[in-house]
């Protein structure tokens, strides 16, 4: 079944990209592209997938462009969850590019859709990013909300979300000049990433 094979190839692309094998990720991506080249939903998925590949290769500008295409395609197809998750991904990428105003806008939109549809995990992840941005801007509740989000992710074994939350916490400490605290948090992130095979 072509659709099942496409799903498998998508997973292989994500896995290879996450472990740092960009060449293998690119090969699987090309196979997926050839398999369902005219299917609009599959094209939407591949925009997101290309963004993930670029994200793991730390080419954040290219990742942002692919994510914007994924958002547009998902909106055209009426795929609400895909809109929400791609808006979240765009917010994450823009945080890494330190484009905080645009990141805030993307994450607020993602949160609105995720809350409306009842996607608790995505809502929590959005709130962690928004809490980071609020705390960075001096909002007193930001630290508390970020810590709550990390605890929720840890309690549910959402490793990717824990990595993201702790990374944000480290960046916040670094922004405030707490170099020792930031270093300790970055080490936790690195150790967790290594332990889960994420390079």
mmCIF file of C-alpha atoms in Angstrom:
data_model
loop_
_atom_site.group_PDB
_atom_site.id
_atom_site.type_symbol
_atom_site.label_atom_id
_atom_site.label_comp_id
_atom_site.label_asym_id
_atom_site.label_seq_id
_atom_site.Cartn_x
_atom_site.Cartn_y
_atom_site.Cartn_z
ATOM 1 C CA UNK A 1 0.000 0.000 0.000
ATOM 2 C CA UNK A 2 1.562 3.264 -1.142
ATOM 3 C CA UNK A 3 0.126 5.309 1.722
ATOM 4 C CA UNK A 4 1.472 2.904 4.339
ATOM 5 C CA UNK A 5 4.863 2.876 2.646
ATOM 6 C CA UNK A 6 4.824 6.690 2.582
ATOM 7 C CA UNK A 7 4.148 6.744 6.358
ATOM 8 C CA UNK A 8 7.073 4.398 6.912
ATOM 9 C CA UNK A 9 9.375 6.552 4.768
ATOM 10 C CA UNK A 10 8.274 9.673 6.685
ATOM 11 C CA UNK A 11 9.239 7.970 9.952
ATOM 12 C CA UNK A 12 12.578 6.882 8.498
ATOM 13 C CA UNK A 13 13.326 10.448 7.359
ATOM 14 C CA UNK A 14 12.576 11.829 10.826
ATOM 15 C CA UNK A 15 14.625 9.147 12.552
ATOM 16 C CA UNK A 16 17.648 9.494 10.277
ATOM 17 C CA UNK A 17 17.540 13.284 10.550
ATOM 18 C CA UNK A 18 17.325 13.113 14.354
ATOM 19 C CA UNK A 19 20.345 10.810 14.651
ATOM 20 C CA UNK A 20 22.335 13.055 12.328
ATOM 21 C CA UNK A 21 22.354 10.944 9.150
ATOM 22 C CA UNK A 22 21.270 13.672 6.718
ATOM 23 C CA UNK A 23 22.292 11.666 3.639
ATOM 24 C CA UNK A 24 20.009 8.740 4.545
ATOM 25 C CA UNK A 25 17.196 11.138 5.478
ATOM 26 C CA UNK A 26 17.495 12.762 2.041
ATOM 27 C CA UNK A 27 17.382 9.389 0.263
ATOM 28 C CA UNK A 28 14.227 8.326 2.124
ATOM 29 C CA UNK A 29 12.696 11.749 1.463
ATOM 30 C CA UNK A 30 13.271 11.360 -2.294
ATOM 31 C CA UNK A 31 11.645 7.915 -2.211
ATOM 32 C CA UNK A 32 8.625 9.331 -0.390
ATOM 33 C CA UNK A 33 8.387 12.190 -2.862
ATOM 34 C CA UNK A 34 8.416 9.808 -5.842
ATOM 35 C CA UNK A 35 5.900 7.463 -4.237
ATOM 36 C CA UNK A 36 3.007 9.925 -3.798
ATOM 37 C CA UNK A 37 4.095 12.885 -5.888
ATOM 38 C CA UNK A 38 0.563 14.090 -6.751
ATOM 39 C CA UNK A 39 -1.173 13.442 -3.416
ATOM 40 C CA UNK A 40 -1.868 16.838 -1.799
ATOM 41 C CA UNK A 41 -1.989 15.553 1.786
ATOM 42 C CA UNK A 42 1.322 13.740 1.259
ATOM 43 C CA UNK A 43 2.811 16.919 -0.246
ATOM 44 C CA UNK A 44 1.727 18.832 2.869
ATOM 45 C CA UNK A 45 3.378 16.179 5.041
ATOM 46 C CA UNK A 46 6.591 16.438 3.018
ATOM 47 C CA UNK A 47 6.751 20.223 3.483
ATOM 48 C CA UNK A 48 6.728 19.563 7.224
ATOM 49 C CA UNK A 49 9.216 16.737 6.773
ATOM 50 C CA UNK A 50 11.643 18.898 4.799
ATOM 51 C CA UNK A 51 11.420 21.473 7.589
ATOM 52 C CA UNK A 52 12.245 18.786 10.163
ATOM 53 C CA UNK A 53 15.277 17.710 8.111
ATOM 54 C CA UNK A 54 16.509 21.300 7.880
ATOM 55 C CA UNK A 55 15.819 21.835 11.594
ATOM 56 C CA UNK A 56 17.983 18.874 12.574
ATOM 57 C CA UNK A 57 20.685 20.086 10.157
ATOM 58 C CA UNK A 58 20.471 23.474 11.983
ATOM 59 C CA UNK A 59 19.507 25.313 8.799
ATOM 60 C CA UNK A 60 16.752 27.243 10.550
ATOM 61 C CA UNK A 61 16.038 29.698 7.747
ATOM 62 C CA UNK A 62 15.350 26.890 5.272
ATOM 63 C CA UNK A 63 13.302 25.107 7.948
ATOM 64 C CA UNK A 64 11.169 28.229 8.455
ATOM 65 C CA UNK A 65 10.446 28.512 4.722
ATOM 66 C CA UNK A 66 9.368 24.864 4.456
ATOM 67 C CA UNK A 67 7.245 25.198 7.586
ATOM 68 C CA UNK A 68 5.427 28.210 6.139
ATOM 69 C CA UNK A 69 4.630 26.127 3.034
ATOM 70 C CA UNK A 70 3.351 23.328 5.287
ATOM 71 C CA UNK A 71 1.081 25.765 7.148
ATOM 72 C CA UNK A 72 -0.373 27.116 3.892
ATOM 73 C CA UNK A 73 -0.909 23.613 2.479
ATOM 74 C CA UNK A 74 -2.555 22.389 5.698
ATOM 75 C CA UNK A 75 -4.891 25.396 5.734
ATOM 76 C CA UNK A 76 -5.855 24.786 2.100
ATOM 77 C CA UNK A 77 -6.674 21.150 2.919
ATOM 78 C CA UNK A 78 -8.531 21.981 6.148
ATOM 79 C CA UNK A 79 -6.114 19.906 8.262
ATOM 80 C CA UNK A 80 -6.468 21.763 11.573
ATOM 81 C CA UNK A 81 -4.020 19.682 13.600
ATOM 82 C CA UNK A 82 -1.373 20.051 10.893
ATOM 83 C CA UNK A 83 -1.924 23.812 10.931
ATOM 84 C CA UNK A 84 -1.437 23.850 14.715
ATOM 85 C CA UNK A 85 1.644 21.627 14.773
ATOM 86 C CA UNK A 86 3.322 23.503 11.911
ATOM 87 C CA UNK A 87 2.618 26.840 13.621
ATOM 88 C CA UNK A 88 4.262 25.365 16.727
ATOM 89 C CA UNK A 89 7.258 24.225 14.675
ATOM 90 C CA UNK A 90 7.539 27.690 13.127
ATOM 91 C CA UNK A 91 7.498 29.245 16.595
ATOM 92 C CA UNK A 92 10.264 26.890 17.741
ATOM 93 C CA UNK A 93 12.374 27.724 14.689
ATOM 94 C CA UNK A 94 11.848 31.470 15.119
ATOM 95 C CA UNK A 95 12.913 31.217 18.784
ATOM 96 C CA UNK A 96 16.160 29.642 17.597
ATOM 97 C CA UNK A 97 16.546 32.500 15.107
ATOM 98 C CA UNK A 98 15.788 34.942 17.973
ATOM 99 C CA UNK A 99 12.872 36.408 16.029
ATOM 100 C CA UNK A 100 10.804 36.578 19.196
ATOM 101 C CA UNK A 101 7.832 38.720 18.062
ATOM 102 C CA UNK A 102 7.064 36.419 15.108
ATOM 103 C CA UNK A 103 7.644 33.353 17.290
ATOM 104 C CA UNK A 104 5.121 34.647 19.816
ATOM 105 C CA UNK A 105 2.518 35.187 17.094
ATOM 106 C CA UNK A 106 2.971 31.696 15.618
ATOM 107 C CA UNK A 107 2.827 30.017 19.026
ATOM 108 C CA UNK A 108 -0.287 31.947 20.101
ATOM 109 C CA UNK A 109 -2.043 30.823 16.904
ATOM 110 C CA UNK A 110 -0.934 27.234 17.462
ATOM 111 C CA UNK A 111 -2.166 27.304 21.054
ATOM 112 C CA UNK A 112 -5.571 28.672 20.022
ATOM 113 C CA UNK A 113 -6.099 25.830 17.524
ATOM 114 C CA UNK A 114 -4.691 23.150 19.861
ATOM 115 C CA UNK A 115 -6.909 24.291 22.737
ATOM 116 C CA UNK A 116 -9.969 24.423 20.496
ATOM 117 C CA UNK A 117 -9.378 20.875 19.271
ATOM 118 C CA UNK A 118 -8.347 19.483 22.676
ATOM 119 C CA UNK A 119 -4.741 18.584 21.843
ATOM 120 C CA UNK A 120 -3.404 18.745 25.404
ATOM 121 C CA UNK A 121 0.179 17.754 24.653
ATOM 122 C CA UNK A 122 0.601 20.348 21.896
ATOM 123 C CA UNK A 123 -1.088 23.005 24.060
ATOM 124 C CA UNK A 124 1.373 22.286 26.864
ATOM 125 C CA UNK A 125 4.332 22.501 24.507
ATOM 126 C CA UNK A 126 3.061 25.799 23.086
ATOM 127 C CA UNK A 127 2.618 27.167 26.620
ATOM 128 C CA UNK A 128 6.227 26.281 27.484
ATOM 129 C CA UNK A 129 7.508 28.330 24.560
ATOM 130 C CA UNK A 130 5.165 31.214 25.333
ATOM 131 C CA UNK A 131 6.217 31.078 29.004
ATOM 132 C CA UNK A 132 9.865 31.309 27.928
ATOM 133 C CA UNK A 133 9.102 34.359 25.791
ATOM 134 C CA UNK A 134 7.072 35.958 28.589
ATOM 135 C CA UNK A 135 9.780 35.274 31.194
ATOM 136 C CA UNK A 136 12.417 36.653 28.851
ATOM 137 C CA UNK A 137 10.337 39.834 28.598
ATOM 138 C CA UNK A 138 10.130 40.084 32.401
ATOM 139 C CA UNK A 139 6.717 38.492 33.073
ATOM 140 C CA UNK A 140 6.771 36.990 36.570
ATOM 141 C CA UNK A 141 4.560 33.955 35.785
ATOM 142 C CA UNK A 142 6.715 32.751 32.889
ATOM 143 C CA UNK A 143 9.182 30.733 34.974
ATOM 144 C CA UNK A 144 6.389 28.960 36.857
ATOM 145 C CA UNK A 145 4.467 28.019 33.699
ATOM 146 C CA UNK A 146 7.643 26.769 31.994
ATOM 147 C CA UNK A 147 8.491 24.592 35.021
ATOM 148 C CA UNK A 148 4.925 23.218 35.098
ATOM 149 C CA UNK A 149 5.151 22.367 31.409
ATOM 150 C CA UNK A 150 8.414 20.496 31.878
ATOM 151 C CA UNK A 151 6.932 18.509 34.781
ATOM 152 C CA UNK A 152 3.891 17.599 32.669
ATOM 153 C CA UNK A 153 6.149 16.428 29.810
ATOM 154 C CA UNK A 154 8.349 14.414 32.194
ATOM 155 C CA UNK A 155 5.320 12.785 33.857
ATOM 156 C CA UNK A 156 4.058 11.642 30.445
ATOM 157 C CA UNK A 157 7.463 10.581 29.062
ATOM 158 C CA UNK A 158 7.274 13.151 26.255
ATOM 159 C CA UNK A 159 11.039 13.191 25.736
ATOM 160 C CA UNK A 160 10.990 15.640 22.809
ATOM 161 C CA UNK A 161 8.928 18.110 24.870
ATOM 162 C CA UNK A 162 11.215 17.722 27.892
ATOM 163 C CA UNK A 163 14.232 18.442 25.690
ATOM 164 C CA UNK A 164 12.544 21.549 24.324
ATOM 165 C CA UNK A 165 11.457 22.795 27.744
ATOM 166 C CA UNK A 166 14.834 22.288 29.376
ATOM 167 C CA UNK A 167 16.570 23.923 26.415
ATOM 168 C CA UNK A 168 14.310 26.955 26.877
ATOM 169 C CA UNK A 169 15.065 26.982 30.595
ATOM 170 C CA UNK A 170 18.795 26.940 29.870
ATOM 171 C CA UNK A 171 18.442 29.819 27.404
ATOM 172 C CA UNK A 172 16.481 31.797 29.944
ATOM 173 C CA UNK A 173 19.150 31.312 32.606
ATOM 174 C CA UNK A 174 21.822 32.296 30.083
ATOM 175 C CA UNK A 175 19.852 35.420 29.127
ATOM 176 C CA UNK A 176 19.735 36.396 32.813
ATOM 177 C CA UNK A 177 23.481 35.960 33.215
ATOM 178 C CA UNK A 178 23.316 32.777 35.323
ATOM 179 C CA UNK A 179 26.090 30.998 33.447
ATOM 180 C CA UNK A 180 26.489 28.165 35.984
ATOM 181 C CA UNK A 181 22.772 27.435 36.048
ATOM 182 C CA UNK A 182 22.578 27.585 32.260
ATOM 183 C CA UNK A 183 25.556 25.245 31.861
ATOM 184 C CA UNK A 184 23.984 22.703 34.229
ATOM 185 C CA UNK A 185 20.668 22.848 32.340
ATOM 186 C CA UNK A 186 22.389 22.513 28.943
ATOM 187 C CA UNK A 187 24.246 19.460 30.293
ATOM 188 C CA UNK A 188 20.915 17.921 31.331
ATOM 189 C CA UNK A 189 19.549 18.530 27.843
ATOM 190 C CA UNK A 190 22.638 17.001 26.243
ATOM 191 C CA UNK A 191 22.519 13.935 28.496
ATOM 192 C CA UNK A 192 18.827 13.371 27.853
ATOM 193 C CA UNK A 193 19.344 13.793 24.103
ATOM 194 C CA UNK A 194 22.228 11.315 24.127
ATOM 195 C CA UNK A 195 20.203 8.864 26.184
ATOM 196 C CA UNK A 196 17.365 8.969 23.668
ATOM 197 C CA UNK A 197 19.645 8.734 20.601
ATOM 198 C CA UNK A 198 18.924 12.295 19.487
ATOM 199 C CA UNK A 199 22.093 13.856 18.135
#
